[in-house]
XYZ file of C-alpha atoms in Angstrom:
204
model
C 20.975 -19.300 40.922
C 20.725 -15.575 39.989
C 23.138 -12.897 41.831
C 21.725 -9.753 42.923
C 23.296 -7.892 40.175
C 22.151 -10.096 37.265
C 18.596 -9.822 39.031
C 18.469 -6.103 39.067
C 19.534 -6.520 35.325
C 16.540 -8.786 34.627
C 14.075 -6.756 36.780
C 15.128 -3.521 34.653
C 14.756 -5.155 31.347
C 11.221 -6.742 32.363
C 10.241 -3.616 33.577
C 11.297 -1.739 30.299
C 9.554 -4.229 28.407
C 6.267 -3.747 30.110
C 6.607 -0.119 29.948
C 7.064 -0.333 26.020
C 4.032 -2.536 26.002
C 1.909 0.107 27.860
C 3.176 2.965 25.670
C 2.436 0.892 22.413
C -0.925 0.444 23.949
C -1.397 3.755 24.781
C -0.482 5.138 21.476
C -2.814 2.730 19.646
C -5.440 3.967 21.606
C -5.212 7.530 19.879
C -5.633 5.726 16.208
C -8.338 7.736 14.172
C -10.563 6.527 11.528
C -11.249 9.634 9.242
C -14.143 9.687 6.914
C -13.898 12.411 4.373
C -16.481 14.823 4.497
C -17.744 17.062 1.643
C -15.616 20.150 1.273
C -12.411 18.111 2.802
C -9.276 18.380 0.905
C -5.872 16.305 1.518
C -4.318 19.350 2.824
C -7.440 20.310 5.240
C -7.116 16.864 6.476
C -3.304 17.111 7.049
C -3.957 20.518 8.971
C -6.429 18.954 11.130
C -3.829 16.328 12.308
C -0.377 18.056 11.735
C -1.382 21.792 11.835
C 0.562 21.870 8.485
C 0.356 20.395 4.960
C 3.074 17.841 5.761
C 1.096 14.626 5.436
C -0.590 15.405 1.954
C 1.739 13.319 -0.026
C 1.787 10.392 2.450
C -2.202 10.531 2.360
C -2.078 10.331 -1.208
C 0.794 7.818 -1.560
C -0.230 5.399 1.085
C -4.191 5.628 -0.443
C -3.403 5.145 -4.084
C -4.602 8.587 -4.619
C -3.393 9.363 -7.965
C -4.464 13.301 -7.968
C -3.927 15.004 -4.827
C -6.915 17.415 -5.652
C -9.293 14.572 -5.671
C -10.714 12.782 -3.000
C -14.358 11.328 -2.409
C -16.915 11.674 0.303
C -17.372 8.502 2.688
C -13.543 7.591 1.953
C -11.853 6.440 4.926
C -8.346 6.720 6.305
C -6.834 5.762 9.348
C -4.310 8.156 10.700
C -2.175 6.754 13.557
C -1.229 8.624 16.811
C 2.226 8.828 15.660
C 1.139 10.533 12.149
C 1.397 7.164 10.056
C -1.349 7.194 7.628
C -2.905 3.858 6.607
C -5.820 3.010 4.064
C -9.199 1.981 6.250
C -9.812 -1.674 5.875
C -11.508 -4.183 8.169
C -8.196 -5.478 10.037
C -6.595 -2.205 10.945
C -10.142 -0.674 11.571
C -10.726 -3.431 14.489
C -7.148 -2.528 15.758
C -7.675 1.137 15.830
C -9.709 2.871 18.811
C -11.922 4.775 16.836
C -12.439 8.695 17.169
C -15.278 9.838 15.114
C -14.481 13.087 13.306
C -18.237 13.661 12.642
C -18.242 14.850 16.240
C -15.760 17.543 15.643
C -17.984 18.619 12.471
C -20.718 18.812 14.182
C -19.218 20.773 17.270
C -17.654 23.215 14.391
C -21.166 23.773 13.024
C -22.812 24.085 16.111
C -20.305 26.942 17.313
C -20.970 28.786 13.886
C -24.805 28.590 14.302
C -25.465 31.498 16.842
C -23.377 33.727 14.771
C -25.247 32.598 11.498
C -28.535 33.155 13.345
C -27.655 36.692 14.469
C -26.365 37.852 11.019
C -29.467 36.116 9.128
C -31.873 37.973 11.208
C -30.176 41.221 10.001
C -29.764 40.413 6.470
C -31.351 38.873 3.485
C -30.475 38.044 0.054
C -32.226 36.485 -2.913
C -30.092 34.823 -5.725
C -31.105 35.618 -9.265
C -30.135 31.893 -10.332
C -32.971 29.852 -11.669
C -33.394 26.918 -13.947
C -30.212 25.157 -14.719
C -28.291 27.898 -13.124
C -29.765 27.206 -9.749
C -29.194 23.410 -10.619
C -25.460 23.642 -11.171
C -25.149 26.023 -7.957
C -27.113 23.137 -5.940
C -24.699 20.775 -7.486
C -21.612 22.547 -6.378
C -22.812 23.307 -3.030
C -23.401 19.557 -2.542
C -19.991 18.689 -3.531
C -18.336 21.547 -1.257
C -20.301 21.133 1.871
C -23.263 18.992 1.687
C -25.266 22.308 1.557
C -23.811 23.168 4.833
C -23.703 26.887 5.794
C -21.602 25.806 8.935
C -18.971 23.932 7.080
C -15.267 24.989 7.486
C -12.149 23.372 6.101
C -9.176 25.640 7.165
C -9.758 29.048 5.618
C -12.693 27.863 3.471
C -16.096 28.659 5.423
C -19.692 27.690 4.490
C -22.110 26.074 1.787
C -19.853 27.096 -0.973
C -16.541 26.654 0.707
C -15.449 30.523 0.041
C -12.443 31.867 1.305
C -12.972 33.842 4.781
C -11.106 36.748 3.222
C -14.053 36.969 0.815
C -16.740 36.823 3.489
C -15.024 39.579 5.505
C -16.477 37.890 8.713
C -19.887 37.892 7.895
C -20.710 33.887 7.477
C -24.451 34.370 7.473
C -26.369 32.525 4.762
C -27.422 35.770 2.979
C -23.930 36.900 2.666
C -22.501 33.225 1.593
C -25.142 33.351 -1.062
C -24.175 37.022 -2.401
C -20.656 36.328 -2.349
C -20.796 33.187 -3.793
C -22.999 34.676 -6.840
C -20.443 37.681 -7.261
C -17.400 35.322 -6.940
C -18.839 32.905 -9.644
C -20.031 35.752 -11.710
C -16.739 37.495 -11.974
C -14.553 34.350 -12.375
C -16.651 32.088 -14.591
C -19.579 33.947 -15.878
C -22.385 31.551 -14.810
C -22.936 28.744 -12.217
C -23.031 26.238 -15.593
C -19.536 27.063 -16.487
C -18.191 26.972 -12.614
C -19.695 23.642 -12.631
C -17.996 22.369 -15.803
C -14.913 23.724 -14.008
C -15.209 21.844 -10.987
C -16.044 18.708 -13.012
C -13.001 19.030 -14.885
C -10.648 20.074 -11.867
C -12.336 19.103 -8.697
C -12.592 22.674 -7.337
C -14.270 25.850 -8.778
């Protein structure tokens, strides 16, 4: 026979266990499978989830990333609600309640479009890049943003992932093209040189 005092202890223990289970279930529901997008960096991913760069080393370590400056489009990471990072695989993907990070990217691009449309109507720019220069420029744009003028990654904006400070608040396609050409000409001398630098270092 259980005394009232012992019954109260047992009830409290069972209640705590039940509460722990429900808390664990709630935490598991917030896990996210993150698919690396064109233009993503480990620091950018860390900023999306932790609002700082505190997750960069864990992201690299737990996913066997040798060079923190090189990640690949389509690579999948599971980021748990407690900030723990796990490499994506079928078992932990099945246990995670997937939040599609593509929805967030789509919303950001949609928000940027009205501003772009307004700026594009008032400006135009034609790049002088042609032939192999145009090919190198297109190659970089594909690696940086998938060719998306609305792409964002922290302070980096648009098709060429230029610093927002370079664009001076004008995120129009015309201004992105103009500033990208100016940046590459002043830093590398040509788009082909910029491409060679990107291939060697993972950035330009």
